Amino acid sequence: MSTVTAGSPAAGSFCIPRSRRRINMPRFTMTVRSSNAVSVGVAPILTKFKHDCATPLPLLRHVADAMATDMRAGLAVDGGSDLKMILSYVDTLPTGNERGLFYALDLGGTNFRVLRVQLGGKEERVIATEFDQVSIPQELMFGTSEELFDFIASGLAKFAEKEGGKFHLPPGRKREIGFTFSFPVRQTSIDSGILIKWTKGFAVSGTAGRDVVACLNEAMDRQGLDMRVSALVNDTVGTLAGARYWDDDVMVAVILGTGTNACYVERMDAIPKLQGHVSPSGRTIVNTEWGAFSNGLPLTVFDRDMDAASINPGEQIFEKTISGMYLGEIVRRVLLKMAAEGSLFGESVPEKLSTPFVLRTPDLSAMQQDTSDDLNAVGSILYNIAGVESNLSARKIVLEVCDTIVMRGGRLAGAGIVGILQKMEEDSTGLIFGKRTVVAMDGGLYEHYPQYKRYLKDAVKEILGLEKSKNVVIEHTKDGSGIGASLLAASNSKYEHDF
Ligand code: ADP
Ligand code: MG
């Protein structure tokens, strides 16, 4: 590919010693038409990329319809579609009457969190909460099941030791835990479930096919920790329960963090595959596991390559297109190609840019918040992360790539939400669009990426139209899943209770 001009690094954008600056300086070739021009080789890559990522309204409608269709197929029979539509065994939602001391443990993706809450019933509600957060060491994500669960149990033991103040356990009782486990589990009862497979980059040996509650109980035994799991809860289900505690209109919960998933309140008579299980309320929460959805998504060669190189090729395609773990990596792959084939950063390809996952989604977000004329922050992030010097037009292209990926992700997530709402409305006219309906949302991606959030909300409006979308409220619930899991521990307590 011929280089017309090579960009000059924008001087003074960040402070680095001259000698170091020289090391990464792109070599100049031929005549310099404009100090801000980048290679013409980049343009066709960008054009094709944007074209392949496009999410026009008909495509979003198609995705929403396909989501609804896949939900039905997954409810009809196990294995009926990409969507597992897992029964949560949560048949009663929090009432507000829950009382007592309960714990929650959340194993999600990047961190595990422990939480205790003292619940005071309808009047006092949440009397006190305390929580702690520990990041999961990388090596434990690839270690053995025992190592991972021992680490968790020991973190829980340390946290439980510090209980005091407003937290009280009646004598003779064990502490009860709501265990939020955000990986696909075939639930067998409210307090047991078999891990189907790890996702989100976890590859722990010896857990798939096992009851994760038993894994935790055994680790707690090894730690001499006398607690019991009374509810095993997917994080979406915990979020729904936590949000519902405050607002009766919550019908759906969505997670957009490291990974993604959604759950919703379903009628028992709309679940043909359900055999023998009776819910006194006539409803239950269904965990869609929508990360595995794949129908009609606009994918690029970069998505396919990333998927092929992943530890679960061919799986979790929706998750790989819209969730926080992957957005940065897709952008990195695009930039690498632009650098190699279009001399985006001058003639040399920055070595660091070849490292998978070196560019993270929070970096994309930080770059997109840069409103300065010379895109200073974009320049320093590119330098710090990828070791590249960039001129203004290269920075603009980087932002365009970020925006393309984030727009596609946010809009597809919005289409997924509409798919769920549509399915519920089709089964019970007026249930969703005839009144206020709340979608509880949790996860770091939605919380910390304003552009993503905007694209998602706009897409929901665009697909539903103004009238219908007025009734749909997407509400961020901070740590809803932790409180929700403890509420479910309360309502499933093995001790006598009247809530
Ligand atoms: P988890 O999904 O691991 O349980 P979170 O819900 O806190 O945890 O989400 C963490 C994820 O959110 C990160 O992996 C990252 O992808 C995304 N994220 C965190 N901070 C930001 C940010 N500032 N901008 C964009 N995305 C972010
Ligand atoms: Mg989480």
PDB file of N, CA, C and O and ligand atoms in Angstrom, residues 106-111 113 133 182 200 235 255-260 323-327 360-366 369 442-450 478, ligand 1:
ATOM      1  N   ASP A 106     -21.013 -12.262  45.323  1.00  0.00           N
ATOM      2  CA  ASP A 106     -21.204 -12.061  43.887  1.00  0.00           C
ATOM      3  C   ASP A 106     -19.921 -12.417  43.145  1.00  0.00           C
ATOM      4  O   ASP A 106     -18.901 -11.754  43.298  1.00  0.00           O
ATOM      5  N   LEU A 107     -19.988 -13.489  42.370  1.00  0.00           N
ATOM      6  CA  LEU A 107     -18.849 -13.838  41.522  1.00  0.00           C
ATOM      7  C   LEU A 107     -19.242 -13.513  40.082  1.00  0.00           C
ATOM      8  O   LEU A 107     -20.099 -14.180  39.502  1.00  0.00           O
ATOM      9  N   GLY A 108     -18.652 -12.432  39.555  1.00  0.00           N
ATOM     10  CA  GLY A 108     -19.134 -11.915  38.287  1.00  0.00           C
ATOM     11  C   GLY A 108     -18.155 -12.080  37.153  1.00  0.00           C
ATOM     12  O   GLY A 108     -18.344 -12.884  36.249  1.00  0.00           O
ATOM     13  N   GLY A 109     -17.091 -11.330  37.182  1.00  0.00           N
ATOM     14  CA  GLY A 109     -16.163 -11.368  36.064  1.00  0.00           C
ATOM     15  C   GLY A 109     -14.814 -10.897  36.545  1.00  0.00           C
ATOM     16  O   GLY A 109     -13.891 -11.681  36.753  1.00  0.00           O
ATOM     17  N   THR A 110     -14.747  -9.598  36.797  1.00  0.00           N
ATOM     18  CA  THR A 110     -13.461  -9.043  37.199  1.00  0.00           C
ATOM     19  C   THR A 110     -13.248  -9.098  38.713  1.00  0.00           C
ATOM     20  O   THR A 110     -12.130  -9.202  39.176  1.00  0.00           O
ATOM     21  N   ASN A 111     -14.353  -9.027  39.433  1.00  0.00           N
ATOM     22  CA  ASN A 111     -14.238  -8.966  40.899  1.00  0.00           C
ATOM     23  C   ASN A 111     -15.169  -9.967  41.542  1.00  0.00           C
ATOM     24  O   ASN A 111     -16.102 -10.437  40.921  1.00  0.00           O
ATOM     25  N   ARG A 113     -17.585  -9.781  45.035  1.00  0.00           N
ATOM     26  CA  ARG A 113     -18.016  -8.849  46.067  1.00  0.00           C
ATOM     27  C   ARG A 113     -18.724  -9.615  47.167  1.00  0.00           C
ATOM     28  O   ARG A 113     -19.418 -10.596  46.904  1.00  0.00           O
ATOM     29  N   GLN A 133     -14.895  -5.666  48.198  1.00  0.00           N
ATOM     30  CA  GLN A 133     -14.691  -6.103  46.816  1.00  0.00           C
ATOM     31  C   GLN A 133     -13.238  -6.539  46.640  1.00  0.00           C
ATOM     32  O   GLN A 133     -12.332  -5.849  47.080  1.00  0.00           O
ATOM     33  N   SER A 182     -22.542 -15.370  38.089  1.00  0.00           N
ATOM     34  CA  SER A 182     -22.961 -14.857  36.777  1.00  0.00           C
ATOM     35  C   SER A 182     -22.358 -15.637  35.612  1.00  0.00           C
ATOM     36  O   SER A 182     -21.678 -15.076  34.759  1.00  0.00           O
ATOM     37  N   LYS A 200     -16.725 -15.375  29.666  1.00  0.00           N
ATOM     38  CA  LYS A 200     -15.996 -14.157  30.025  1.00  0.00           C
ATOM     39  C   LYS A 200     -14.520 -14.389  30.339  1.00  0.00           C
ATOM     40  O   LYS A 200     -13.943 -13.777  31.221  1.00  0.00           O
ATOM     41  N   ASP A 235     -26.800 -13.118  38.263  1.00  0.00           N
ATOM     42  CA  ASP A 235     -26.732 -11.679  38.575  1.00  0.00           C
ATOM     43  C   ASP A 235     -27.906 -10.893  37.995  1.00  0.00           C
ATOM     44  O   ASP A 235     -28.382  -9.925  38.592  1.00  0.00           O
ATOM     45  N   ILE A 255     -27.804  -6.984  32.348  1.00  0.00           N
ATOM     46  CA  ILE A 255     -26.447  -6.686  32.804  1.00  0.00           C
ATOM     47  C   ILE A 255     -25.603  -6.327  31.590  1.00  0.00           C
ATOM     48  O   ILE A 255     -25.588  -7.053  30.595  1.00  0.00           O
ATOM     49  N   LEU A 256     -24.932  -5.206  31.678  1.00  0.00           N
ATOM     50  CA  LEU A 256     -23.941  -4.846  30.661  1.00  0.00           C
ATOM     51  C   LEU A 256     -22.655  -4.462  31.380  1.00  0.00           C
ATOM     52  O   LEU A 256     -22.446  -3.307  31.738  1.00  0.00           O
ATOM     53  N   GLY A 257     -21.834  -5.477  31.635  1.00  0.00           N
ATOM     54  CA  GLY A 257     -20.565  -5.250  32.324  1.00  0.00           C
ATOM     55  C   GLY A 257     -19.474  -5.945  31.524  1.00  0.00           C
ATOM     56  O   GLY A 257     -19.374  -5.758  30.304  1.00  0.00           O
ATOM     57  N   THR A 258     -18.680  -6.758  32.197  1.00  0.00           N
ATOM     58  CA  THR A 258     -17.681  -7.560  31.499  1.00  0.00           C
ATOM     59  C   THR A 258     -18.387  -8.421  30.458  1.00  0.00           C
ATOM     60  O   THR A 258     -17.965  -8.510  29.311  1.00  0.00           O
ATOM     61  N   GLY A 259     -19.453  -9.056  30.898  1.00  0.00           N
ATOM     62  CA  GLY A 259     -20.286  -9.836  29.982  1.00  0.00           C
ATOM     63  C   GLY A 259     -21.667  -9.204  29.903  1.00  0.00           C
ATOM     64  O   GLY A 259     -21.861  -8.063  30.329  1.00  0.00           O
ATOM     65  N   THR A 260     -22.606  -9.950  29.360  1.00  0.00           N
ATOM     66  CA  THR A 260     -23.974  -9.426  29.296  1.00  0.00           C
ATOM     67  C   THR A 260     -24.990 -10.553  29.428  1.00  0.00           C
ATOM     68  O   THR A 260     -24.719 -11.697  29.039  1.00  0.00           O
ATOM     69  N   SER A 323     -20.517  -6.527  24.786  1.00  0.00           N
ATOM     70  CA  SER A 323     -20.150  -6.375  26.203  1.00  0.00           C
ATOM     71  C   SER A 323     -18.734  -5.841  26.404  1.00  0.00           C
ATOM     72  O   SER A 323     -17.897  -5.854  25.509  1.00  0.00           O
ATOM     73  N   GLY A 324     -18.505  -5.375  27.622  1.00  0.00           N
ATOM     74  CA  GLY A 324     -17.283  -4.640  27.972  1.00  0.00           C
ATOM     75  C   GLY A 324     -15.987  -5.402  27.780  1.00  0.00           C
ATOM     76  O   GLY A 324     -14.958  -4.810  27.478  1.00  0.00           O
ATOM     77  N   MET A 325     -16.029  -6.696  27.955  1.00  0.00           N
ATOM     78  CA  MET A 325     -14.797  -7.456  27.824  1.00  0.00           C
ATOM     79  C   MET A 325     -14.215  -7.351  26.415  1.00  0.00           C
ATOM     80  O   MET A 325     -13.004  -7.431  26.228  1.00  0.00           O
ATOM     81  N   TYR A 326     -15.082  -7.173  25.429  1.00  0.00           N
ATOM     82  CA  TYR A 326     -14.636  -7.330  24.045  1.00  0.00           C
ATOM     83  C   TYR A 326     -14.528  -6.053  23.205  1.00  0.00           C
ATOM     84  O   TYR A 326     -13.837  -6.058  22.185  1.00  0.00           O
ATOM     85  N   LEU A 327     -15.229  -4.989  23.585  1.00  0.00           N
ATOM     86  CA  LEU A 327     -15.273  -3.815  22.703  1.00  0.00           C
ATOM     87  C   LEU A 327     -13.876  -3.249  22.440  1.00  0.00           C
ATOM     88  O   LEU A 327     -13.534  -2.900  21.311  1.00  0.00           O
ATOM     89  N   ARG A 360      -8.446  -1.602  26.409  1.00  0.00           N
ATOM     90  CA  ARG A 360      -9.625  -2.038  27.150  1.00  0.00           C
ATOM     91  C   ARG A 360     -10.792  -1.074  26.908  1.00  0.00           C
ATOM     92  O   ARG A 360     -10.590   0.086  26.553  1.00  0.00           O
ATOM     93  N   THR A 361     -11.981  -1.571  27.172  1.00  0.00           N
ATOM     94  CA  THR A 361     -13.170  -0.739  26.952  1.00  0.00           C
ATOM     95  C   THR A 361     -13.127   0.576  27.750  1.00  0.00           C
ATOM     96  O   THR A 361     -13.496   1.620  27.206  1.00  0.00           O
ATOM     97  N   PRO A 362     -12.676   0.589  29.008  1.00  0.00           N
ATOM     98  CA  PRO A 362     -12.560   1.879  29.700  1.00  0.00           C
ATOM     99  C   PRO A 362     -11.642   2.864  28.963  1.00  0.00           C
ATOM    100  O   PRO A 362     -11.866   4.081  29.047  1.00  0.00           O
ATOM    101  N   ASP A 363     -10.650   2.356  28.224  1.00  0.00           N
ATOM    102  CA  ASP A 363      -9.791   3.258  27.429  1.00  0.00           C
ATOM    103  C   ASP A 363     -10.595   3.897  26.297  1.00  0.00           C
ATOM    104  O   ASP A 363     -10.429   5.081  25.998  1.00  0.00           O
ATOM    105  N   LEU A 364     -11.454   3.098  25.663  1.00  0.00           N
ATOM    106  CA  LEU A 364     -12.286   3.652  24.582  1.00  0.00           C
ATOM    107  C   LEU A 364     -13.153   4.769  25.151  1.00  0.00           C
ATOM    108  O   LEU A 364     -13.267   5.853  24.572  1.00  0.00           O
ATOM    109  N   SER A 365     -13.743   4.481  26.299  1.00  0.00           N
ATOM    110  CA  SER A 365     -14.631   5.453  26.923  1.00  0.00           C
ATOM    111  C   SER A 365     -13.862   6.730  27.274  1.00  0.00           C
ATOM    112  O   SER A 365     -14.327   7.839  26.984  1.00  0.00           O
ATOM    113  N   ALA A 366     -12.688   6.563  27.847  1.00  0.00           N
ATOM    114  CA  ALA A 366     -11.887   7.743  28.214  1.00  0.00           C
ATOM    115  C   ALA A 366     -11.556   8.559  26.964  1.00  0.00           C
ATOM    116  O   ALA A 366     -11.639   9.791  26.964  1.00  0.00           O
ATOM    117  N   GLN A 369     -14.426  10.674  25.694  1.00  0.00           N
ATOM    118  CA  GLN A 369     -14.834  11.837  26.495  1.00  0.00           C
ATOM    119  C   GLN A 369     -13.936  13.041  26.207  1.00  0.00           C
ATOM    120  O   GLN A 369     -14.125  14.113  26.768  1.00  0.00           O
ATOM    121  N   ASP A 442     -27.800  -3.023  35.194  1.00  0.00           N
ATOM    122  CA  ASP A 442     -26.605  -2.954  36.037  1.00  0.00           C
ATOM    123  C   ASP A 442     -25.388  -3.299  35.189  1.00  0.00           C
ATOM    124  O   ASP A 442     -25.508  -3.872  34.117  1.00  0.00           O
ATOM    125  N   GLY A 443     -24.225  -2.917  35.671  1.00  0.00           N
ATOM    126  CA  GLY A 443     -22.987  -3.268  34.975  1.00  0.00           C
ATOM    127  C   GLY A 443     -22.161  -2.040  34.630  1.00  0.00           C
ATOM    128  O   GLY A 443     -22.689  -0.972  34.298  1.00  0.00           O
ATOM    129  N   GLY A 444     -20.851  -2.238  34.730  1.00  0.00           N
ATOM    130  CA  GLY A 444     -19.899  -1.140  34.556  1.00  0.00           C
ATOM    131  C   GLY A 444     -19.910  -0.500  33.173  1.00  0.00           C
ATOM    132  O   GLY A 444     -19.642   0.692  33.032  1.00  0.00           O
ATOM    133  N   LEU A 445     -20.226  -1.278  32.136  1.00  0.00           N
ATOM    134  CA  LEU A 445     -20.220  -0.725  30.786  1.00  0.00           C
ATOM    135  C   LEU A 445     -21.319   0.323  30.640  1.00  0.00           C
ATOM    136  O   LEU A 445     -21.081   1.448  30.196  1.00  0.00           O
ATOM    137  N   TYR A 446     -22.513  -0.045  31.041  1.00  0.00           N
ATOM    138  CA  TYR A 446     -23.642   0.881  30.946  1.00  0.00           C
ATOM    139  C   TYR A 446     -23.427   2.078  31.871  1.00  0.00           C
ATOM    140  O   TYR A 446     -23.721   3.221  31.528  1.00  0.00           O
ATOM    141  N   GLU A 447     -22.881   1.798  33.035  1.00  0.00           N
ATOM    142  CA  GLU A 447     -22.718   2.843  34.042  1.00  0.00           C
ATOM    143  C   GLU A 447     -21.663   3.885  33.634  1.00  0.00           C
ATOM    144  O   GLU A 447     -21.854   5.076  33.844  1.00  0.00           O
ATOM    145  N   HIS A 448     -20.569   3.409  33.046  1.00  0.00           N
ATOM    146  CA  HIS A 448     -19.433   4.307  32.844  1.00  0.00           C
ATOM    147  C   HIS A 448     -19.191   4.750  31.406  1.00  0.00           C
ATOM    148  O   HIS A 448     -18.204   5.417  31.127  1.00  0.00           O
ATOM    149  N   TYR A 449     -20.025   4.302  30.473  1.00  0.00           N
ATOM    150  CA  TYR A 449     -19.789   4.661  29.081  1.00  0.00           C
ATOM    151  C   TYR A 449     -20.993   5.463  28.579  1.00  0.00           C
ATOM    152  O   TYR A 449     -21.962   4.895  28.058  1.00  0.00           O
ATOM    153  N   PRO A 450     -20.958   6.808  28.713  1.00  0.00           N
ATOM    154  CA  PRO A 450     -22.139   7.610  28.386  1.00  0.00           C
ATOM    155  C   PRO A 450     -22.624   7.435  26.950  1.00  0.00           C
ATOM    156  O   PRO A 450     -23.833   7.388  26.707  1.00  0.00           O
ATOM    157  N   LYS A 478     -27.637   0.552  40.958  1.00  0.00           N
ATOM    158  CA  LYS A 478     -26.277   0.305  41.457  1.00  0.00           C
ATOM    159  C   LYS A 478     -26.303  -0.755  42.549  1.00  0.00           C
ATOM    160  O   LYS A 478     -27.038  -0.653  43.511  1.00  0.00           O
TER     161      LYS A 478
HETATM  162  P1  ADP B   1     -18.577  -7.536  36.213  1.00  0.00           P
HETATM  163  O1  ADP B   1     -19.305  -7.487  34.910  1.00  0.00           O
HETATM  164  O2  ADP B   1     -17.204  -8.034  36.072  1.00  0.00           O
HETATM  165  O3  ADP B   1     -19.371  -8.196  37.290  1.00  0.00           O
HETATM  166  P2  ADP B   1     -18.968  -4.669  36.358  1.00  0.00           P
HETATM  167  O4  ADP B   1     -20.433  -4.698  36.209  1.00  0.00           O
HETATM  168  O5  ADP B   1     -18.403  -3.688  37.337  1.00  0.00           O
HETATM  169  O6  ADP B   1     -18.338  -6.045  36.729  1.00  0.00           O
HETATM  170  O7  ADP B   1     -18.385  -4.321  34.933  1.00  0.00           O
HETATM  171  C1  ADP B   1     -17.025  -4.204  34.725  1.00  0.00           C
HETATM  172  C2  ADP B   1     -16.836  -3.985  33.253  1.00  0.00           C
HETATM  173  O8  ADP B   1     -17.391  -2.729  32.881  1.00  0.00           O
HETATM  174  C3  ADP B   1     -15.394  -3.927  32.851  1.00  0.00           C
HETATM  175  O9  ADP B   1     -14.936  -5.216  32.491  1.00  0.00           O
HETATM  176  C4  ADP B   1     -15.419  -2.974  31.649  1.00  0.00           C
HETATM  177  O10 ADP B   1     -15.631  -3.694  30.473  1.00  0.00           O
HETATM  178  C5  ADP B   1     -16.619  -2.104  31.881  1.00  0.00           C
HETATM  179  N1  ADP B   1     -16.176  -0.789  32.377  1.00  0.00           N
HETATM  180  C6  ADP B   1     -15.701  -0.497  33.596  1.00  0.00           C
HETATM  181  N2  ADP B   1     -15.357   0.799  33.672  1.00  0.00           N
HETATM  182  C7  ADP B   1     -15.621   1.348  32.465  1.00  0.00           C
HETATM  183  C8  ADP B   1     -15.476   2.648  31.891  1.00  0.00           C
HETATM  184  N3  ADP B   1     -14.982   3.669  32.567  1.00  0.00           N
HETATM  185  N4  ADP B   1     -15.868   2.821  30.625  1.00  0.00           N
HETATM  186  C9  ADP B   1     -16.363   1.797  29.914  1.00  0.00           C
HETATM  187  N5  ADP B   1     -16.506   0.551  30.384  1.00  0.00           N
HETATM  188  C10 ADP B   1     -16.151   0.322  31.639  1.00  0.00           C
END
